[in-house]
Coordinates of C-alpha atoms in Angstrom, one line a residue:
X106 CA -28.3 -7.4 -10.0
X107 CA -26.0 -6.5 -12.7
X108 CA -29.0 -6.2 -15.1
X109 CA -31.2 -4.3 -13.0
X110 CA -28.4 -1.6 -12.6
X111 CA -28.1 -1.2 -16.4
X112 CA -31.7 -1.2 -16.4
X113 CA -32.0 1.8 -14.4
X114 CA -28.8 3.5 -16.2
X115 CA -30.8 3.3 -19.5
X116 CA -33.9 4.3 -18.0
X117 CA -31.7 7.5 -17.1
X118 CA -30.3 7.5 -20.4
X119 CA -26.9 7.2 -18.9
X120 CA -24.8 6.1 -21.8
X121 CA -21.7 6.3 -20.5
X122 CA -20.6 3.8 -17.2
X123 CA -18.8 1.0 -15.3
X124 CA -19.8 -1.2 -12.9
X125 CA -17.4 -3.0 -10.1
X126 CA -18.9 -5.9 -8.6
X127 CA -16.7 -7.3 -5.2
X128 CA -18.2 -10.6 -3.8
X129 CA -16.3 -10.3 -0.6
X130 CA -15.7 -13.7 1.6
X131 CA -13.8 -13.0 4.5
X132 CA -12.3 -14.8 7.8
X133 CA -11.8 -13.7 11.1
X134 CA -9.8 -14.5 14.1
X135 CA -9.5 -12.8 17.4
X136 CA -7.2 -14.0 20.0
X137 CA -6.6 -12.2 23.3
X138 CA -3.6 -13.8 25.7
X139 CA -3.1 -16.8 23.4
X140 CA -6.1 -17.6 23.7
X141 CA -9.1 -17.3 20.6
X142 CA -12.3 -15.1 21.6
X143 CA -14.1 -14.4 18.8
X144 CA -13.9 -16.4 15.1
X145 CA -15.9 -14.6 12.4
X146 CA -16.9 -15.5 8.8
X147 CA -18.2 -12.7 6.6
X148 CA -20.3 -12.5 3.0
X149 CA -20.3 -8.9 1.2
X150 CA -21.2 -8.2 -2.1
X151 CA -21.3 -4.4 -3.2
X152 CA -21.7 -2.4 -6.9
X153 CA -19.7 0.7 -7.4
X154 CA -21.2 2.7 -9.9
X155 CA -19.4 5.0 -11.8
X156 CA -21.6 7.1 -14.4
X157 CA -20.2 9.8 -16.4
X158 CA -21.9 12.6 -18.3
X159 CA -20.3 15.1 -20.9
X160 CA -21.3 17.9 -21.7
X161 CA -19.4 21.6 -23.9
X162 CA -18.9 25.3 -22.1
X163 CA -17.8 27.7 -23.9
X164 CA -16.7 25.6 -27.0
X165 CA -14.7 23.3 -24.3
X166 CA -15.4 19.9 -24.0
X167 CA -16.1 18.2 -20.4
X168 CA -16.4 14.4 -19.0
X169 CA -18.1 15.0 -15.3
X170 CA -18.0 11.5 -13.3
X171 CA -19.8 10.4 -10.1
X172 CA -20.0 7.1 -8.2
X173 CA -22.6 5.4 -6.1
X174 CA -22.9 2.2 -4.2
X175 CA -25.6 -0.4 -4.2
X176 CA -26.2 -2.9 -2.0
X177 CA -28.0 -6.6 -2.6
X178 CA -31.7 -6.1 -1.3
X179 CA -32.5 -2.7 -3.0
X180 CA -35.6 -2.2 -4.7
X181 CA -36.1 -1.3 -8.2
X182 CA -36.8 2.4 -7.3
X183 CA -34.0 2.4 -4.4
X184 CA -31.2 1.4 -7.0
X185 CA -33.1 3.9 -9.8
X186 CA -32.9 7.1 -7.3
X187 CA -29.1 6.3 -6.4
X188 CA -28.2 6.3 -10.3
X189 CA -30.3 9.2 -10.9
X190 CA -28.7 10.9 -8.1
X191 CA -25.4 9.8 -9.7
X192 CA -25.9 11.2 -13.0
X193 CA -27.2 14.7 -11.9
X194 CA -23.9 15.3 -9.9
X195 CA -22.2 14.1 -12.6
X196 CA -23.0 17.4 -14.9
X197 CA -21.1 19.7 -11.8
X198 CA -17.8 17.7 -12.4
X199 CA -15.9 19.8 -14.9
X200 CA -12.8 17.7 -16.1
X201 CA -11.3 18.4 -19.3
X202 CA -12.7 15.9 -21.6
X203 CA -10.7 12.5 -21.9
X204 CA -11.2 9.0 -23.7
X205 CA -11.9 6.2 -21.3
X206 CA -10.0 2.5 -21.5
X207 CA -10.1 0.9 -25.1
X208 CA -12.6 -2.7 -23.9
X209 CA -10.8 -5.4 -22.4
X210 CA -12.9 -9.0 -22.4
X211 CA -11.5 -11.7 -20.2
X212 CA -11.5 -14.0 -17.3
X213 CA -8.6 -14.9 -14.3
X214 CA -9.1 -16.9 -11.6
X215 CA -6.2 -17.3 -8.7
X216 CA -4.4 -20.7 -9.7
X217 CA -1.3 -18.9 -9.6
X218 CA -1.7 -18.4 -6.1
X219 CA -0.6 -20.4 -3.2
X220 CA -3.6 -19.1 -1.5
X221 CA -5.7 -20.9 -4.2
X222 CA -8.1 -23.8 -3.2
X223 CA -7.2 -23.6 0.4
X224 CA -10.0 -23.0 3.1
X225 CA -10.2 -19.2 4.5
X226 CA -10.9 -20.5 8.0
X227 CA -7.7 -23.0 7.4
X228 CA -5.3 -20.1 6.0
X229 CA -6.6 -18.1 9.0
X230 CA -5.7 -20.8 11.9
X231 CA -2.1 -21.2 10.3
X232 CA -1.1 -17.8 10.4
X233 CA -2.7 -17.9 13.8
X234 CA -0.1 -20.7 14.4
X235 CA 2.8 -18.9 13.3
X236 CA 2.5 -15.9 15.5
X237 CA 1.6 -17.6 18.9
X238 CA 4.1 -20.3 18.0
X239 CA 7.1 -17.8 18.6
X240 CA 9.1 -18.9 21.9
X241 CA 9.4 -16.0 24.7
X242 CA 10.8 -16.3 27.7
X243 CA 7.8 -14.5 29.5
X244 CA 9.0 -11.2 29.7
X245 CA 8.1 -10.0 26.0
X246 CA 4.8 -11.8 24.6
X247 CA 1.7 -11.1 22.3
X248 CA -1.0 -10.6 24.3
X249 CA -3.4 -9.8 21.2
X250 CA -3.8 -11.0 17.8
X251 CA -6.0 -9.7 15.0
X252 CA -6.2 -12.0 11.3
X253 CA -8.1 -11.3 8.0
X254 CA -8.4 -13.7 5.2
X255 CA -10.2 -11.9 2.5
X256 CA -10.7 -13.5 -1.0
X257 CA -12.5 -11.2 -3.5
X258 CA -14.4 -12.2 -6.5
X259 CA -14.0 -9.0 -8.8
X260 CA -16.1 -8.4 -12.0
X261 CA -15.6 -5.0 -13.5
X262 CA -18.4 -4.3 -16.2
X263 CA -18.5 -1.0 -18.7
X264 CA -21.0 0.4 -21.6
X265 CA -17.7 0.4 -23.5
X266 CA -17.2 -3.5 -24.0
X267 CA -15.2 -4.1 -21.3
X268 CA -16.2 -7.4 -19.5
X269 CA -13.6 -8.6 -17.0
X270 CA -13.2 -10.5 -13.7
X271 CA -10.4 -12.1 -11.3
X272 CA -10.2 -12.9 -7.7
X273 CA -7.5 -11.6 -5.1
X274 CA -6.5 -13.3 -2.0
X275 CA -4.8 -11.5 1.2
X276 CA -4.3 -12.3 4.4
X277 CA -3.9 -9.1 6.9
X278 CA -4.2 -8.7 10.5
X279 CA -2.4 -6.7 13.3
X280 CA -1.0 -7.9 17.1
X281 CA 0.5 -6.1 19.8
X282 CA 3.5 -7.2 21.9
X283 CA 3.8 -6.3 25.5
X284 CA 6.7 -6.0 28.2
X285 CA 6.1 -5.5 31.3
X286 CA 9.7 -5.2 33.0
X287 CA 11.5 -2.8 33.5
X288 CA 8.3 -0.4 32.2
X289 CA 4.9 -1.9 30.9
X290 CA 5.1 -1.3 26.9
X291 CA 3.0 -2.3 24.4
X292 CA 3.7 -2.1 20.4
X293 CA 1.6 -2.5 17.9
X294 CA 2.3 -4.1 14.4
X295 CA 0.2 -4.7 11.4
X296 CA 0.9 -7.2 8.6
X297 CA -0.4 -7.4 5.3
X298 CA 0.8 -10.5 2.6
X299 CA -1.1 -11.5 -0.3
X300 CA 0.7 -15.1 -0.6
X301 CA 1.0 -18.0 1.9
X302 CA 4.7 -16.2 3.6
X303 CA 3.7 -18.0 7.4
X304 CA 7.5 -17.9 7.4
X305 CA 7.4 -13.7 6.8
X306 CA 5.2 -13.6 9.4
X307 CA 7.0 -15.8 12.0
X308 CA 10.3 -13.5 11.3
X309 CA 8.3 -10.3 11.6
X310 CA 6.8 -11.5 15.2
X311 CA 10.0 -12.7 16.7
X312 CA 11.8 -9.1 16.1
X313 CA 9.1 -7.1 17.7
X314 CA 9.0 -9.5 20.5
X315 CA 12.9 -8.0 20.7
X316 CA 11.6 -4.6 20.3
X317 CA 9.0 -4.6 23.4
X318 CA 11.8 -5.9 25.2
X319 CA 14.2 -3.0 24.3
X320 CA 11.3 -0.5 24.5
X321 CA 10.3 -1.6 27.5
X322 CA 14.6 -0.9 28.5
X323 CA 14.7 2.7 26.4
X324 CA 14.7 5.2 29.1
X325 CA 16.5 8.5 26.9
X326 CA 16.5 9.9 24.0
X327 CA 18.8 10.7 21.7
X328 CA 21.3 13.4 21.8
X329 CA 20.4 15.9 19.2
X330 CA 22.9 16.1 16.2
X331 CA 23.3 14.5 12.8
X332 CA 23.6 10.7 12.3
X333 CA 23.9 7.8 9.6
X334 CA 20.2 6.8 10.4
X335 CA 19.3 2.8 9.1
X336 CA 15.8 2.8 8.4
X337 CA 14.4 -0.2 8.6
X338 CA 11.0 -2.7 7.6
X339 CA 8.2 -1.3 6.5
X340 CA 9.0 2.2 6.5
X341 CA 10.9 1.5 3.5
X342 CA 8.2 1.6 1.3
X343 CA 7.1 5.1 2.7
X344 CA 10.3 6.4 1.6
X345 CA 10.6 5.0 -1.8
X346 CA 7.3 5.7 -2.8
X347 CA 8.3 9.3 -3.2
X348 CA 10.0 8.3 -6.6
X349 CA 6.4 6.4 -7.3
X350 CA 4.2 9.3 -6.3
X351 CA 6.5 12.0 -8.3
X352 CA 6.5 9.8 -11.1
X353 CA 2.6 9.3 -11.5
X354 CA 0.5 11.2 -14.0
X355 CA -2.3 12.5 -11.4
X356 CA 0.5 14.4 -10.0
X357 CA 2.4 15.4 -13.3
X358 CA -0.6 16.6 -15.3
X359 CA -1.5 19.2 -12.5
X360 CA 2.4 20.3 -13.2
X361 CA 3.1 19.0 -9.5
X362 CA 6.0 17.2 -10.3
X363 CA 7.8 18.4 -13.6
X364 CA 9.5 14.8 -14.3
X365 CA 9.5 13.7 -17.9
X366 CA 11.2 10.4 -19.4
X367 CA 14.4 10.2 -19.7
X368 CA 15.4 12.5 -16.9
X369 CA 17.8 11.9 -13.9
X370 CA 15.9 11.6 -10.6
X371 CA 18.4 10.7 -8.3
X372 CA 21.9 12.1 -8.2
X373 CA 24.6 9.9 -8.6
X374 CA 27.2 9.7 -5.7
X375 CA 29.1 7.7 -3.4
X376 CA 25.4 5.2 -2.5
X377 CA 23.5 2.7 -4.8
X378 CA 21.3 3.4 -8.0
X379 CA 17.7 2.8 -7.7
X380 CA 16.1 0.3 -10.0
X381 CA 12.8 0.4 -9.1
X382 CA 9.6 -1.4 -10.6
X383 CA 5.8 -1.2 -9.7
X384 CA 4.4 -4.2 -9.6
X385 CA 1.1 -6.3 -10.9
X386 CA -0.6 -7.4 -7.6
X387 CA -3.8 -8.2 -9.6
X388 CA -4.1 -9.1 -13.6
X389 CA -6.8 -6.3 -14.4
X390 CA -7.5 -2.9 -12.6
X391 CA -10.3 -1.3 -11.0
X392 CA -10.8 0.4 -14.7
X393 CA -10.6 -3.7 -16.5
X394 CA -7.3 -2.4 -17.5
X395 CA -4.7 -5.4 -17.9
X396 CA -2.2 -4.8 -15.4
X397 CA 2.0 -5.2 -15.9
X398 CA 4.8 -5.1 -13.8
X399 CA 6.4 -1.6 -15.0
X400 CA 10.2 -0.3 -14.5
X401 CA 9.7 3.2 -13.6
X402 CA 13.4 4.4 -12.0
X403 CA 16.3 2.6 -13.9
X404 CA 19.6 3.3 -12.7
X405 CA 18.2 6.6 -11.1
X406 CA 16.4 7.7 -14.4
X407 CA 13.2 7.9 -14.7
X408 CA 11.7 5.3 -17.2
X409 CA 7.4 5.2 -17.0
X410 CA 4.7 7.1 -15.8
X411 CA 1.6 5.7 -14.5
X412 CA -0.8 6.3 -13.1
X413 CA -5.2 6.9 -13.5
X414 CA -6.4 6.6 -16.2
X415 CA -7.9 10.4 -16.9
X416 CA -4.3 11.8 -16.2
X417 CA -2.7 9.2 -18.3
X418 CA -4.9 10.8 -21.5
X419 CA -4.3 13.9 -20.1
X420 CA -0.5 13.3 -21.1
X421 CA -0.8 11.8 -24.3
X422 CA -0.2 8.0 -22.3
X423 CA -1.7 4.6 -22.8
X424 CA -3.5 4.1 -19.3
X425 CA -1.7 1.6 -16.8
X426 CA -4.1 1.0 -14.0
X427 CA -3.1 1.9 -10.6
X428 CA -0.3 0.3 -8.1
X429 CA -0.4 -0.9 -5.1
X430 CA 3.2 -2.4 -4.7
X431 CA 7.0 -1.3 -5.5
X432 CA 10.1 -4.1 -5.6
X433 CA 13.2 -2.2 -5.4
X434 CA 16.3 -3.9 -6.5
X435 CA 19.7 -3.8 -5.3
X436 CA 21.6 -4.7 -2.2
X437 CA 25.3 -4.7 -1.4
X438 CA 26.0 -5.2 2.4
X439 CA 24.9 -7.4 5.4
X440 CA 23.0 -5.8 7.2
X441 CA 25.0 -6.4 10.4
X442 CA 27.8 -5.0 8.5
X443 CA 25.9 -1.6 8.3
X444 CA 25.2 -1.3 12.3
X445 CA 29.0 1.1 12.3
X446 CA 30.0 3.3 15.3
X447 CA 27.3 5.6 15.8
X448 CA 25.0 4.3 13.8
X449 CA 21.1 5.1 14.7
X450 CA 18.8 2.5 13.9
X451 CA 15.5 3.4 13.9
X452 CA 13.5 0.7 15.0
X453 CA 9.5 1.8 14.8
X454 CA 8.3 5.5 14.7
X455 CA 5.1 6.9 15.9
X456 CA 4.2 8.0 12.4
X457 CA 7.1 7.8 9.6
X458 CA 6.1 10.0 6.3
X459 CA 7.5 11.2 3.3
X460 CA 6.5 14.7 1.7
X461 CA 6.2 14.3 -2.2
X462 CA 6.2 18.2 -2.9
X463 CA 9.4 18.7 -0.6
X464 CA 11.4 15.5 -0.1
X465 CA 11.2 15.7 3.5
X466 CA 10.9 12.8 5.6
X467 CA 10.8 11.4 9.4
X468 CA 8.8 11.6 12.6
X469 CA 8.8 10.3 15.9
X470 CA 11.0 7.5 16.8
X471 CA 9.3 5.2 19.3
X472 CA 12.2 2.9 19.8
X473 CA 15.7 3.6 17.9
X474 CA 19.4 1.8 19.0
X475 CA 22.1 3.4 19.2
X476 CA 25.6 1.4 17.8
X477 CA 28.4 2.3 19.8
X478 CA 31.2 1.5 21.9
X479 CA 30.2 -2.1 20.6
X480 CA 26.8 -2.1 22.5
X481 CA 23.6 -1.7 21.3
X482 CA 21.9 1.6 23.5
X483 CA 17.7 1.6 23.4
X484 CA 16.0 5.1 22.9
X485 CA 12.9 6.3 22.6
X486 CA 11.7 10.1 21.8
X487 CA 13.2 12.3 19.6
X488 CA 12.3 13.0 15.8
X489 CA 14.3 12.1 12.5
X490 CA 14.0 15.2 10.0
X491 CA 15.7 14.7 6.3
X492 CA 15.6 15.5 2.8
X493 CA 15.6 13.8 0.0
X494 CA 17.8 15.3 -2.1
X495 CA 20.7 15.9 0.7
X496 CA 21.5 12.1 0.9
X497 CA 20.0 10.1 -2.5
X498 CA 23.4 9.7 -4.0
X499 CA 24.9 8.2 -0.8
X500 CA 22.0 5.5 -0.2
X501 CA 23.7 2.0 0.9
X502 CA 20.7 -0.8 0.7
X503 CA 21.3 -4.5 2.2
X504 CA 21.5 -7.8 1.2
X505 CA 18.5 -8.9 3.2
X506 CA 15.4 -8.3 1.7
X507 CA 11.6 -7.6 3.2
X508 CA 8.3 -8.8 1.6
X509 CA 4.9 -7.7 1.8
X510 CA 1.7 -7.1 0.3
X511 CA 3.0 -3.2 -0.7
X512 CA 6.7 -3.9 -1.0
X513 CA 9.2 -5.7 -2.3
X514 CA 13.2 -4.8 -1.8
X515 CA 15.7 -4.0 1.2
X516 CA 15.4 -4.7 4.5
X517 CA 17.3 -1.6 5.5
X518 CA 18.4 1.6 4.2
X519 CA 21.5 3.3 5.4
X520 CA 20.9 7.5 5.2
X521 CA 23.9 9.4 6.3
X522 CA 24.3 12.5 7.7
X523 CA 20.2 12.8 8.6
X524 CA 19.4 15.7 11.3
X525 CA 17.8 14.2 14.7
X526 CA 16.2 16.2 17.3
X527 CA 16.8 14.9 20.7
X528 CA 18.0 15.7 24.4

C-alpha cells in the first residue's frame, strides 16, 4: 500500500510528504454485573498522509501542509483523488516556511516491555481479574467494566529519508462503581497504563469502591470560604501540565507564553520546588523523530522547550517530538500526615481543568471530605476556584506516588489557602 501511495504522490508531483502507517490489533472486554457480555477482537490498519507544498508571496516564503487518510481496499483512483485533494489544500495553508526533521532510519520492537510476547486476549482477562477480584461487602460494587488492549505496529515513512517503525502497547478501559444505600450513586473511572501495573489497577478500584460508598453518604456541601484543598489522583497531571503547556514552543512562538531558558517559573516559598521531566512513552514520534526523556522545570526554572516540530524551527530549536507524559519528582510527607484540621480533600470533580493563559484552576467537586474534629465529613457540590500563582511557592507533594499512562509523580498535592464556593 505504501508503494501505491507514493505512486500517486509522484503522479501529483508531490515532492514533499510523510506517511504514518498504524496496524492496529486490539482486545475487547465487556462485563456488566460481574459478569462478561460481549468479548471483541479488532484489525485496523490506516495511512495518514501528510503532503506539503511551498510556495513565495510577496518575496516571503511559505510551507502549506494537509493530511488525508486512506484506508486498505481503495482503488488506484480512490487513493489518487484523496492525495490530489491533499495537495490542492495544501497551497491555502500559509505558514511561515520551516525545515522539516533531519532523516532518521531505524527499527524498535517492544522487548522492553512487560506487555511484550503476551497474548492481547490474555493481558485483557487479567486486568479483568484484578478489578472484579476487589472484595466488597455488597453495598459499594462495580457493576460495569470496560478493557482495551491495543498494540500498534507504527511505521512512519517521509520523502526526506526518514524510515522508521516501533510498536506501542496500552491497556485502557473505564468502570463505574455503584451504591445504592443511603442514595443510589454511580461513579465513573477510566484507566489508562501502558505496562503490565494489575497491581495499579487493583489500588485504583478498591478506593473508588470507598468513594461510591462516601458519595452515596455526601448529603451537603461545603461551606463557602477558603481552605488548604489536597488534590488528589489523576487530576494531578491536569494541574502540572500548565508548566508543560507554557513551556512548549506551539504556544511560545505565537508569543503566548513569554518563557525563555533560564527563567524562574515558580516562586520560591514556604512549599516544594518542581523538578519536572517529560517523558519518552515511545522511542520515535509521529514525525520519526527519536524521542528522550527531557527535564523541562528544574528546581522551579525552566530548563527545555519542546514541543512540534514547525514551532521548534520557528525558535531556532532542534525538534523534540511531542509528549504525552510528565514524572514529577519530589515528595516530603505521608499523605495521612497531610489530611490536618480542616483540610478539604477533593476526591473526584465533575470536570477539573487548568487555564494555561491565566493559571486558574478547579470545577465541580463531585465528592470532597472534609478533615475535622478528627472525622472524615463527605460532600458533594460546590466548586474549587484557584490560581496558580497565589499558592506555587507553598506546594507540599507526598511521599506516595501515582502512575499512569500520562503521569508519573505524587499522589497528592496540598494547595493552601484555595477559594471554594459552597453553602
Amino acid at each position: 500500500m505504501i508503494n501505491r501511495i507514493i505512486k500517486a504522490l509522484n503522479a501529483e508531483k508531490a515532492k514533499i510528504w510523510q506517511i504514518n502507517r498504524t496496524e492496529t490489533e486490539r482486545a475487547e472486554l465487556y462485563f456488566i454485573g460481574g459478569r462478561l457480555d460481549i468479548p471483541r477482537r479488532a484489525f485496523i490498519t490506516e495511512y495518514k498522509v501528510t503532503v506539503y507544498r511551498d510556495f513565495e508571496e510577496d518575496g516571503k516564503k511559505f510551507r502549506g501542509s494537509s493530511c488525508c487518510f486512506i484506508e486498505d481496499g481503495l482503488t488506484d483512483d480512490e487513493i489518487a483523488e484523496k492525495i490530489r485533494s491533499a495537495y490542492y489544500a495544501a497551497q491555502f495553508v500559509r505558514n511561515p516556511f520551516y525545515e522539516l526533521p533531519s532523516p532518521v532510519t531505524g527499527s524498535k520492537d517492544d522487548s522492553d516491555s512487560d506487555l511484550c510476547g503476551r497474548n492481547l486476549s490474555d493481558i485483557a482477562e487479567a486486568f479483568a481479574k484484578a478489578v472484579l477480584s476487589i472484595p466488597t461487602d455488597g453495598n459499594a460494587f462495580v457493576n460495569s467494566l470496560e478493557i482495551f488492549v491495543t498494540r500498534k505496529k507504527n511505521e512512519v515513512a517521509a520523502s526526506t529519508g526518514t524510515h522508521v517503525s516501533f510498536i506501542e502497547n496500552r491497556v485502557s478501559g473505564e468502570y463505574v462503581t455503584q451504591c445504592k444505600r443511603p442514595v443510589d450513586v454511580e461513579q465513573y473511572r477510566l484507566f489508562d497504563y501502558n505496562s503490565f501495573d494489575t497491581e495499579a489497577l487493583k489500588k485504583s478500584v478498591r478506593a473508588a469502591i470507598r468513594d461510591a460508598e462516601l458519595r452515596a453518604a455526601a448529603s451537603a456541601s461545603p461551606k463557602k470560604g477558603t481552605y488548604n484543598i489536597l488534590l488528589t489522583g489523576e487530576n494531578l497531571k491536569t494541574f502540572f501540565e500548565y508548566y508543560a503547556i507554557r513551556g512548549n514552543a506551539s504556544v511560545i512562538a505565537p508569543g503566548y507564553s513569554t518563557w525563555k531558558k533560564g527563567d524562574t517559573v515558580q516562586k520560591s516559598g514556604s512549599g516544594e520546588l518542581l523538578n519536572i521531566d517529560l517523558v519518552a512513552t515511545e522511542p520515535y514520534s509521529s514525525d520519526g523523530i527519536p524521542m528522550k526523556d527531557t527535564a523541562i522545570i528544574r528546581e522551579g526554572r525552566f530548563m527545555q522547550v519542546t514541543g512540534p516540530t514547525r514551532f521548534m524551527r520557528y525558535l531556532g530549536e532542534e525538534p523534540s517530538g511531542t509528549f504525552s507524559k510528565l514524572r514529577v519528582s519530589g515528595g516530603t510527607r505521608k499523605f495521612e500526615d497531610m489530611k490536618k484540621e480542616g483540610t478539604l480533600e477533593t476526591v473526584s470533580f465533575s470536570d477539573f481543568q487548568m487555564d494555561f493563559f491565566t493559571g486558574n484552576f478547579g470545577g465541580e467537586m463531585r465528592l470532597a471530605i472534609l478533615h475535622a474534629d478528627g472525622k472524615e465529613i463527605p460532600l458533594t457540590g460546590g466548586s474549587v476556584n484557584g490560581k496558580i500563582s497565589a499558592v506555587e511557592d507553598k506546594l507540599v507533594f507526598s511521599e506516595e506516588r501515582y502512575e499512569d499512562s500520562e503521569y508519573s509523580g505524587p499522589y497528592a498535592l496540598l494547595i493552601p489557602d484555595v477559594p471554594v464556593a459552597g453553602e
